[in-house]
């Protein structure tokens, strides 16, 4: 899962990303079905907002979760 997250990060810009399914599968050493399963896991773990398989181009697109504001207690210590 960590390798898939790293691969997605390398293909993401401005919270959106896309890549051909076979490229994601090859880079991660997974089958296309395993890539889709891993993407589902990333959504369930709230690391991705959503993903979609554009079958006409055999491309996967995804959207990262919007950045959350850090709570005041997360400010640098004094």
PDB file of N, CA and C in Angstrom:
ATOM      1  N   UNK A   1       0.818  -1.182   0.000  1.00  0.00           N
ATOM      2  CA  UNK A   1       0.000   0.000   0.000  1.00  0.00           C
ATOM      3  C   UNK A   1       0.874   1.263   0.000  1.00  0.00           C
ATOM      4  N   UNK A   2       1.975   1.231   0.736  1.00  0.00           N
ATOM      5  CA  UNK A   2       2.847   2.400   0.788  1.00  0.00           C
ATOM      6  C   UNK A   2       3.465   2.695  -0.574  1.00  0.00           C
ATOM      7  N   UNK A   3       3.848   1.653  -1.290  1.00  0.00           N
ATOM      8  CA  UNK A   3       4.410   1.853  -2.623  1.00  0.00           C
ATOM      9  C   UNK A   3       3.360   2.461  -3.552  1.00  0.00           C
ATOM     10  N   UNK A   4       2.143   1.987  -3.479  1.00  0.00           N
ATOM     11  CA  UNK A   4       1.069   2.549  -4.306  1.00  0.00           C
ATOM     12  C   UNK A   4       0.841   4.014  -3.964  1.00  0.00           C
ATOM     13  N   UNK A   5       0.840   4.355  -2.678  1.00  0.00           N
ATOM     14  CA  UNK A   5       0.665   5.752  -2.266  1.00  0.00           C
ATOM     15  C   UNK A   5       1.798   6.618  -2.812  1.00  0.00           C
ATOM     16  N   UNK A   6       3.011   6.105  -2.800  1.00  0.00           N
ATOM     17  CA  UNK A   6       4.158   6.847  -3.339  1.00  0.00           C
ATOM     18  C   UNK A   6       4.020   7.045  -4.849  1.00  0.00           C
ATOM     19  N   UNK A   7       3.597   6.010  -5.551  1.00  0.00           N
ATOM     20  CA  UNK A   7       3.402   6.102  -6.999  1.00  0.00           C
ATOM     21  C   UNK A   7       2.319   7.136  -7.324  1.00  0.00           C
ATOM     22  N   UNK A   8       1.229   7.115  -6.562  1.00  0.00           N
ATOM     23  CA  UNK A   8       0.166   8.097  -6.781  1.00  0.00           C
ATOM     24  C   UNK A   8       0.675   9.512  -6.527  1.00  0.00           C
ATOM     25  N   UNK A   9       1.467   9.683  -5.475  1.00  0.00           N
ATOM     26  CA  UNK A   9       2.009  11.009  -5.163  1.00  0.00           C
ATOM     27  C   UNK A   9       2.861  11.535  -6.314  1.00  0.00           C
ATOM     28  N   UNK A  10       3.612  10.647  -6.959  1.00  0.00           N
ATOM     29  CA  UNK A  10       4.457  11.058  -8.079  1.00  0.00           C
ATOM     30  C   UNK A  10       3.644  11.452  -9.306  1.00  0.00           C
ATOM     31  N   UNK A  11       2.395  11.029  -9.361  1.00  0.00           N
ATOM     32  CA  UNK A  11       1.516  11.331 -10.496  1.00  0.00           C
ATOM     33  C   UNK A  11       0.409  12.313 -10.117  1.00  0.00           C
ATOM     34  N   UNK A  12       0.582  13.046  -9.006  1.00  0.00           N
ATOM     35  CA  UNK A  12      -0.450  13.956  -8.506  1.00  0.00           C
ATOM     36  C   UNK A  12       0.037  15.392  -8.576  1.00  0.00           C
ATOM     37  N   UNK A  13      -0.866  16.261  -8.998  1.00  0.00           N
ATOM     38  CA  UNK A  13      -0.588  17.696  -9.044  1.00  0.00           C
ATOM     39  C   UNK A  13      -1.861  18.436  -8.660  1.00  0.00           C
ATOM     40  N   UNK A  14      -1.743  19.390  -7.765  1.00  0.00           N
ATOM     41  CA  UNK A  14      -2.898  20.186  -7.330  1.00  0.00           C
ATOM     42  C   UNK A  14      -4.049  19.315  -6.840  1.00  0.00           C
ATOM     43  N   UNK A  15      -3.742  18.286  -6.076  1.00  0.00           N
ATOM     44  CA  UNK A  15      -4.723  17.380  -5.455  1.00  0.00           C
ATOM     45  C   UNK A  15      -5.424  16.429  -6.415  1.00  0.00           C
ATOM     46  N   UNK A  16      -5.040  16.432  -7.676  1.00  0.00           N
ATOM     47  CA  UNK A  16      -5.635  15.528  -8.655  1.00  0.00           C
ATOM     48  C   UNK A  16      -4.521  14.760  -9.360  1.00  0.00           C
ATOM     49  N   UNK A  17      -4.838  13.525  -9.728  1.00  0.00           N
ATOM     50  CA  UNK A  17      -3.852  12.742 -10.440  1.00  0.00           C
ATOM     51  C   UNK A  17      -4.500  11.794 -11.424  1.00  0.00           C
ATOM     52  N   UNK A  18      -3.688  11.309 -12.330  1.00  0.00           N
ATOM     53  CA  UNK A  18      -4.166  10.321 -13.291  1.00  0.00           C
ATOM     54  C   UNK A  18      -2.976   9.584 -13.874  1.00  0.00           C
ATOM     55  N   UNK A  19      -3.235   8.350 -14.272  1.00  0.00           N
ATOM     56  CA  UNK A  19      -2.215   7.524 -14.923  1.00  0.00           C
ATOM     57  C   UNK A  19      -2.920   6.333 -15.553  1.00  0.00           C
ATOM     58  N   UNK A  20      -2.289   5.753 -16.543  1.00  0.00           N
ATOM     59  CA  UNK A  20      -2.849   4.563 -17.147  1.00  0.00           C
ATOM     60  C   UNK A  20      -2.769   3.422 -16.133  1.00  0.00           C
ATOM     61  N   UNK A  21      -3.806   2.604 -16.118  1.00  0.00           N
ATOM     62  CA  UNK A  21      -3.875   1.512 -15.155  1.00  0.00           C
ATOM     63  C   UNK A  21      -2.687   0.569 -15.287  1.00  0.00           C
ATOM     64  N   UNK A  22      -2.296   0.245 -16.506  1.00  0.00           N
ATOM     65  CA  UNK A  22      -1.176  -0.686 -16.668  1.00  0.00           C
ATOM     66  C   UNK A  22       0.141  -0.090 -16.165  1.00  0.00           C
ATOM     67  N   UNK A  23       0.285   1.229 -16.243  1.00  0.00           N
ATOM     68  CA  UNK A  23       1.488   1.889 -15.717  1.00  0.00           C
ATOM     69  C   UNK A  23       1.511   1.769 -14.194  1.00  0.00           C
ATOM     70  N   UNK A  24       0.367   2.064 -13.545  1.00  0.00           N
ATOM     71  CA  UNK A  24       0.303   1.942 -12.085  1.00  0.00           C
ATOM     72  C   UNK A  24       0.581   0.509 -11.645  1.00  0.00           C
ATOM     73  N   UNK A  25       0.014  -0.446 -12.382  1.00  0.00           N
ATOM     74  CA  UNK A  25       0.210  -1.859 -12.044  1.00  0.00           C
ATOM     75  C   UNK A  25       1.674  -2.256 -12.204  1.00  0.00           C
ATOM     76  N   UNK A  26       2.288  -1.857 -13.294  1.00  0.00           N
ATOM     77  CA  UNK A  26       3.689  -2.213 -13.551  1.00  0.00           C
ATOM     78  C   UNK A  26       4.626  -1.581 -12.523  1.00  0.00           C
ATOM     79  N   UNK A  27       4.419  -0.303 -12.234  1.00  0.00           N
ATOM     80  CA  UNK A  27       5.289   0.385 -11.273  1.00  0.00           C
ATOM     81  C   UNK A  27       5.181  -0.211  -9.873  1.00  0.00           C
ATOM     82  N   UNK A  28       3.994  -0.673  -9.516  1.00  0.00           N
ATOM     83  CA  UNK A  28       3.790  -1.231  -8.183  1.00  0.00           C
ATOM     84  C   UNK A  28       3.972  -2.735  -8.107  1.00  0.00           C
ATOM     85  N   UNK A  29       4.223  -3.377  -9.250  1.00  0.00           N
ATOM     86  CA  UNK A  29       4.383  -4.823  -9.245  1.00  0.00           C
ATOM     87  C   UNK A  29       3.096  -5.548  -8.897  1.00  0.00           C
ATOM     88  N   UNK A  30       1.973  -4.973  -9.287  1.00  0.00           N
ATOM     89  CA  UNK A  30       0.661  -5.524  -8.959  1.00  0.00           C
ATOM     90  C   UNK A  30      -0.113  -5.806 -10.241  1.00  0.00           C
ATOM     91  N   UNK A  31      -1.181  -6.573 -10.114  1.00  0.00           N
ATOM     92  CA  UNK A  31      -2.104  -6.743 -11.227  1.00  0.00           C
ATOM     93  C   UNK A  31      -3.042  -5.535 -11.238  1.00  0.00           C
ATOM     94  N   UNK A  32      -3.703  -5.259 -12.363  1.00  0.00           N
ATOM     95  CA  UNK A  32      -4.672  -4.155 -12.380  1.00  0.00           C
ATOM     96  C   UNK A  32      -5.749  -4.304 -11.304  1.00  0.00           C
ATOM     97  N   UNK A  33      -6.226  -5.505 -11.047  1.00  0.00           N
ATOM     98  CA  UNK A  33      -7.236  -5.710 -10.005  1.00  0.00           C
ATOM     99  C   UNK A  33      -6.681  -5.374  -8.626  1.00  0.00           C
ATOM    100  N   UNK A  34      -5.425  -5.728  -8.385  1.00  0.00           N
ATOM    101  CA  UNK A  34      -4.800  -5.401  -7.103  1.00  0.00           C
ATOM    102  C   UNK A  34      -4.657  -3.897  -6.930  1.00  0.00           C
ATOM    103  N   UNK A  35      -4.350  -3.184  -8.019  1.00  0.00           N
ATOM    104  CA  UNK A  35      -4.252  -1.723  -7.948  1.00  0.00           C
ATOM    105  C   UNK A  35      -5.607  -1.145  -7.550  1.00  0.00           C
ATOM    106  N   UNK A  36      -6.675  -1.615  -8.164  1.00  0.00           N
ATOM    107  CA  UNK A  36      -8.015  -1.118  -7.828  1.00  0.00           C
ATOM    108  C   UNK A  36      -8.359  -1.428  -6.375  1.00  0.00           C
ATOM    109  N   UNK A  37      -7.999  -2.616  -5.904  1.00  0.00           N
ATOM    110  CA  UNK A  37      -8.236  -2.970  -4.499  1.00  0.00           C
ATOM    111  C   UNK A  37      -7.457  -2.051  -3.560  1.00  0.00           C
ATOM    112  N   UNK A  38      -6.199  -1.751  -3.905  1.00  0.00           N
ATOM    113  CA  UNK A  38      -5.387  -0.858  -3.084  1.00  0.00           C
ATOM    114  C   UNK A  38      -5.960   0.557  -3.068  1.00  0.00           C
ATOM    115  N   UNK A  39      -6.468   1.014  -4.207  1.00  0.00           N
ATOM    116  CA  UNK A  39      -7.088   2.340  -4.251  1.00  0.00           C
ATOM    117  C   UNK A  39      -8.312   2.379  -3.340  1.00  0.00           C
ATOM    118  N   UNK A  40      -9.111   1.312  -3.349  1.00  0.00           N
ATOM    119  CA  UNK A  40     -10.259   1.234  -2.437  1.00  0.00           C
ATOM    120  C   UNK A  40      -9.799   1.311  -0.983  1.00  0.00           C
ATOM    121  N   UNK A  41      -8.711   0.629  -0.658  1.00  0.00           N
ATOM    122  CA  UNK A  41      -8.184   0.668   0.707  1.00  0.00           C
ATOM    123  C   UNK A  41      -7.723   2.072   1.088  1.00  0.00           C
ATOM    124  N   UNK A  42      -7.101   2.767   0.154  1.00  0.00           N
ATOM    125  CA  UNK A  42      -6.649   4.145   0.422  1.00  0.00           C
ATOM    126  C   UNK A  42      -7.836   5.070   0.664  1.00  0.00           C
ATOM    127  N   UNK A  43      -8.939   4.843  -0.028  1.00  0.00           N
ATOM    128  CA  UNK A  43     -10.148   5.646   0.206  1.00  0.00           C
ATOM    129  C   UNK A  43     -10.716   5.306   1.585  1.00  0.00           C
ATOM    130  N   UNK A  44     -10.804   4.022   1.915  1.00  0.00           N
ATOM    131  CA  UNK A  44     -11.339   3.623   3.222  1.00  0.00           C
ATOM    132  C   UNK A  44     -10.492   4.170   4.370  1.00  0.00           C
ATOM    133  N   UNK A  45      -9.201   4.266   4.165  1.00  0.00           N
ATOM    134  CA  UNK A  45      -8.306   4.790   5.208  1.00  0.00           C
ATOM    135  C   UNK A  45      -8.222   6.319   5.192  1.00  0.00           C
ATOM    136  N   UNK A  46      -9.008   6.931   4.316  1.00  0.00           N
ATOM    137  CA  UNK A  46      -9.092   8.386   4.204  1.00  0.00           C
ATOM    138  C   UNK A  46      -7.770   9.016   3.783  1.00  0.00           C
ATOM    139  N   UNK A  47      -7.031   8.303   2.908  1.00  0.00           N
ATOM    140  CA  UNK A  47      -5.818   8.862   2.319  1.00  0.00           C
ATOM    141  C   UNK A  47      -6.096   9.421   0.929  1.00  0.00           C
ATOM    142  N   UNK A  48      -7.160   8.926   0.296  1.00  0.00           N
ATOM    143  CA  UNK A  48      -7.660   9.453  -0.975  1.00  0.00           C
ATOM    144  C   UNK A  48      -9.119   9.825  -0.776  1.00  0.00           C
ATOM    145  N   UNK A  49      -9.554  10.860  -1.469  1.00  0.00           N
ATOM    146  CA  UNK A  49     -10.963  11.229  -1.417  1.00  0.00           C
ATOM    147  C   UNK A  49     -11.777  10.297  -2.301  1.00  0.00           C
ATOM    148  N   UNK A  50     -11.305  10.076  -3.529  1.00  0.00           N
ATOM    149  CA  UNK A  50     -12.036   9.231  -4.478  1.00  0.00           C
ATOM    150  C   UNK A  50     -11.123   8.869  -5.637  1.00  0.00           C
ATOM    151  N   UNK A  51     -11.506   7.819  -6.349  1.00  0.00           N
ATOM    152  CA  UNK A  51     -10.807   7.441  -7.573  1.00  0.00           C
ATOM    153  C   UNK A  51     -11.824   6.910  -8.561  1.00  0.00           C
ATOM    154  N   UNK A  52     -11.420   6.898  -9.833  1.00  0.00           N
ATOM    155  CA  UNK A  52     -12.326   6.448 -10.890  1.00  0.00           C
ATOM    156  C   UNK A  52     -11.510   5.787 -12.000  1.00  0.00           C
ATOM    157  N   UNK A  53     -12.065   4.719 -12.555  1.00  0.00           N
ATOM    158  CA  UNK A  53     -11.436   4.041 -13.691  1.00  0.00           C
ATOM    159  C   UNK A  53     -12.147   4.493 -14.954  1.00  0.00           C
ATOM    160  N   UNK A  54     -11.450   5.249 -15.791  1.00  0.00           N
ATOM    161  CA  UNK A  54     -11.989   5.705 -17.077  1.00  0.00           C
ATOM    162  C   UNK A  54     -11.679   4.625 -18.101  1.00  0.00           C
ATOM    163  N   UNK A  55     -12.607   3.721 -18.286  1.00  0.00           N
ATOM    164  CA  UNK A  55     -12.367   2.519 -19.082  1.00  0.00           C
ATOM    165  C   UNK A  55     -12.090   2.818 -20.556  1.00  0.00           C
ATOM    166  N   UNK A  56     -12.653   3.880 -21.098  1.00  0.00           N
ATOM    167  CA  UNK A  56     -12.426   4.176 -22.515  1.00  0.00           C
ATOM    168  C   UNK A  56     -10.962   4.492 -22.815  1.00  0.00           C
ATOM    169  N   UNK A  57     -10.233   4.960 -21.784  1.00  0.00           N
ATOM    170  CA  UNK A  57      -8.805   5.257 -21.940  1.00  0.00           C
ATOM    171  C   UNK A  57      -7.944   4.331 -21.093  1.00  0.00           C
ATOM    172  N   UNK A  58      -8.586   3.424 -20.341  1.00  0.00           N
ATOM    173  CA  UNK A  58      -7.923   2.551 -19.379  1.00  0.00           C
ATOM    174  C   UNK A  58      -7.018   3.368 -18.459  1.00  0.00           C
ATOM    175  N   UNK A  59      -7.587   4.458 -17.959  1.00  0.00           N
ATOM    176  CA  UNK A  59      -6.866   5.397 -17.115  1.00  0.00           C
ATOM    177  C   UNK A  59      -7.554   5.479 -15.760  1.00  0.00           C
ATOM    178  N   UNK A  60      -6.749   5.648 -14.725  1.00  0.00           N
ATOM    179  CA  UNK A  60      -7.243   5.842 -13.368  1.00  0.00           C
ATOM    180  C   UNK A  60      -7.051   7.313 -13.021  1.00  0.00           C
ATOM    181  N   UNK A  61      -8.082   7.918 -12.467  1.00  0.00           N
ATOM    182  CA  UNK A  61      -7.964   9.284 -11.950  1.00  0.00           C
ATOM    183  C   UNK A  61      -8.280   9.240 -10.462  1.00  0.00           C
ATOM    184  N   UNK A  62      -7.728  10.169  -9.708  1.00  0.00           N
ATOM    185  CA  UNK A  62      -7.992  10.225  -8.279  1.00  0.00           C
ATOM    186  C   UNK A  62      -7.935  11.658  -7.796  1.00  0.00           C
ATOM    187  N   UNK A  63      -8.495  11.838  -6.608  1.00  0.00           N
ATOM    188  CA  UNK A  63      -8.526  13.149  -5.963  1.00  0.00           C
ATOM    189  C   UNK A  63      -8.114  12.946  -4.507  1.00  0.00           C
ATOM    190  N   UNK A  64      -7.186  13.759  -4.053  1.00  0.00           N
ATOM    191  CA  UNK A  64      -6.762  13.707  -2.658  1.00  0.00           C
ATOM    192  C   UNK A  64      -7.808  14.359  -1.770  1.00  0.00           C
ATOM    193  N   UNK A  65      -7.795  14.019  -0.510  1.00  0.00           N
ATOM    194  CA  UNK A  65      -8.673  14.682   0.451  1.00  0.00           C
ATOM    195  C   UNK A  65      -8.270  16.148   0.556  1.00  0.00           C
ATOM    196  N   UNK A  66      -9.246  17.025   0.755  1.00  0.00           N
ATOM    197  CA  UNK A  66      -8.882  18.432   0.959  1.00  0.00           C
ATOM    198  C   UNK A  66      -8.022  18.558   2.218  1.00  0.00           C
ATOM    199  N   UNK A  67      -7.087  19.481   2.178  1.00  0.00           N
ATOM    200  CA  UNK A  67      -6.233  19.688   3.354  1.00  0.00           C
ATOM    201  C   UNK A  67      -7.078  20.215   4.487  1.00  0.00           C
ATOM    202  N   UNK A  68      -6.822  19.662   5.653  1.00  0.00           N
ATOM    203  CA  UNK A  68      -7.538  20.119   6.845  1.00  0.00           C
ATOM    204  C   UNK A  68      -6.680  21.144   7.564  1.00  0.00           C
ATOM    205  N   UNK A  69      -7.352  22.103   8.167  1.00  0.00           N
ATOM    206  CA  UNK A  69      -6.620  23.092   8.965  1.00  0.00           C
ATOM    207  C   UNK A  69      -6.050  22.412  10.189  1.00  0.00           C
ATOM    208  N   UNK A  70      -4.834  22.753  10.510  1.00  0.00           N
ATOM    209  CA  UNK A  70      -4.211  22.197  11.712  1.00  0.00           C
ATOM    210  C   UNK A  70      -4.838  22.834  12.945  1.00  0.00           C
ATOM    211  N   UNK A  71      -5.158  22.055  13.958  1.00  0.00           N
ATOM    212  CA  UNK A  71      -5.708  22.632  15.181  1.00  0.00           C
ATOM    213  C   UNK A  71      -4.690  23.545  15.837  1.00  0.00           C
ATOM    214  N   UNK A  72      -5.178  24.488  16.625  1.00  0.00           N
ATOM    215  CA  UNK A  72      -4.289  25.444  17.292  1.00  0.00           C
ATOM    216  C   UNK A  72      -3.238  24.740  18.127  1.00  0.00           C
ATOM    217  N   UNK A  73      -3.606  23.595  18.709  1.00  0.00           N
ATOM    218  CA  UNK A  73      -2.645  22.883  19.557  1.00  0.00           C
ATOM    219  C   UNK A  73      -1.495  22.298  18.749  1.00  0.00           C
ATOM    220  N   UNK A  74      -1.632  22.264  17.417  1.00  0.00           N
ATOM    221  CA  UNK A  74      -0.564  21.720  16.574  1.00  0.00           C
ATOM    222  C   UNK A  74       0.455  22.795  16.197  1.00  0.00           C
ATOM    223  N   UNK A  75       0.247  24.014  16.674  1.00  0.00           N
ATOM    224  CA  UNK A  75       1.188  25.087  16.369  1.00  0.00           C
ATOM    225  C   UNK A  75       2.524  24.766  17.028  1.00  0.00           C
ATOM    226  N   UNK A  76       3.626  25.253  16.430  1.00  0.00           N
ATOM    227  CA  UNK A  76       4.945  24.982  16.998  1.00  0.00           C
ATOM    228  C   UNK A  76       5.023  25.388  18.463  1.00  0.00           C
ATOM    229  N   UNK A  77       5.719  24.595  19.256  1.00  0.00           N
ATOM    230  CA  UNK A  77       5.846  24.855  20.689  1.00  0.00           C
ATOM    231  C   UNK A  77       6.660  26.095  20.984  1.00  0.00           C
ATOM    232  N   UNK A  78       6.485  26.578  22.188  1.00  0.00           N
ATOM    233  CA  UNK A  78       7.220  27.783  22.607  1.00  0.00           C
ATOM    234  C   UNK A  78       8.285  27.425  23.576  1.00  0.00           C
TER     235      UNK A  78
END
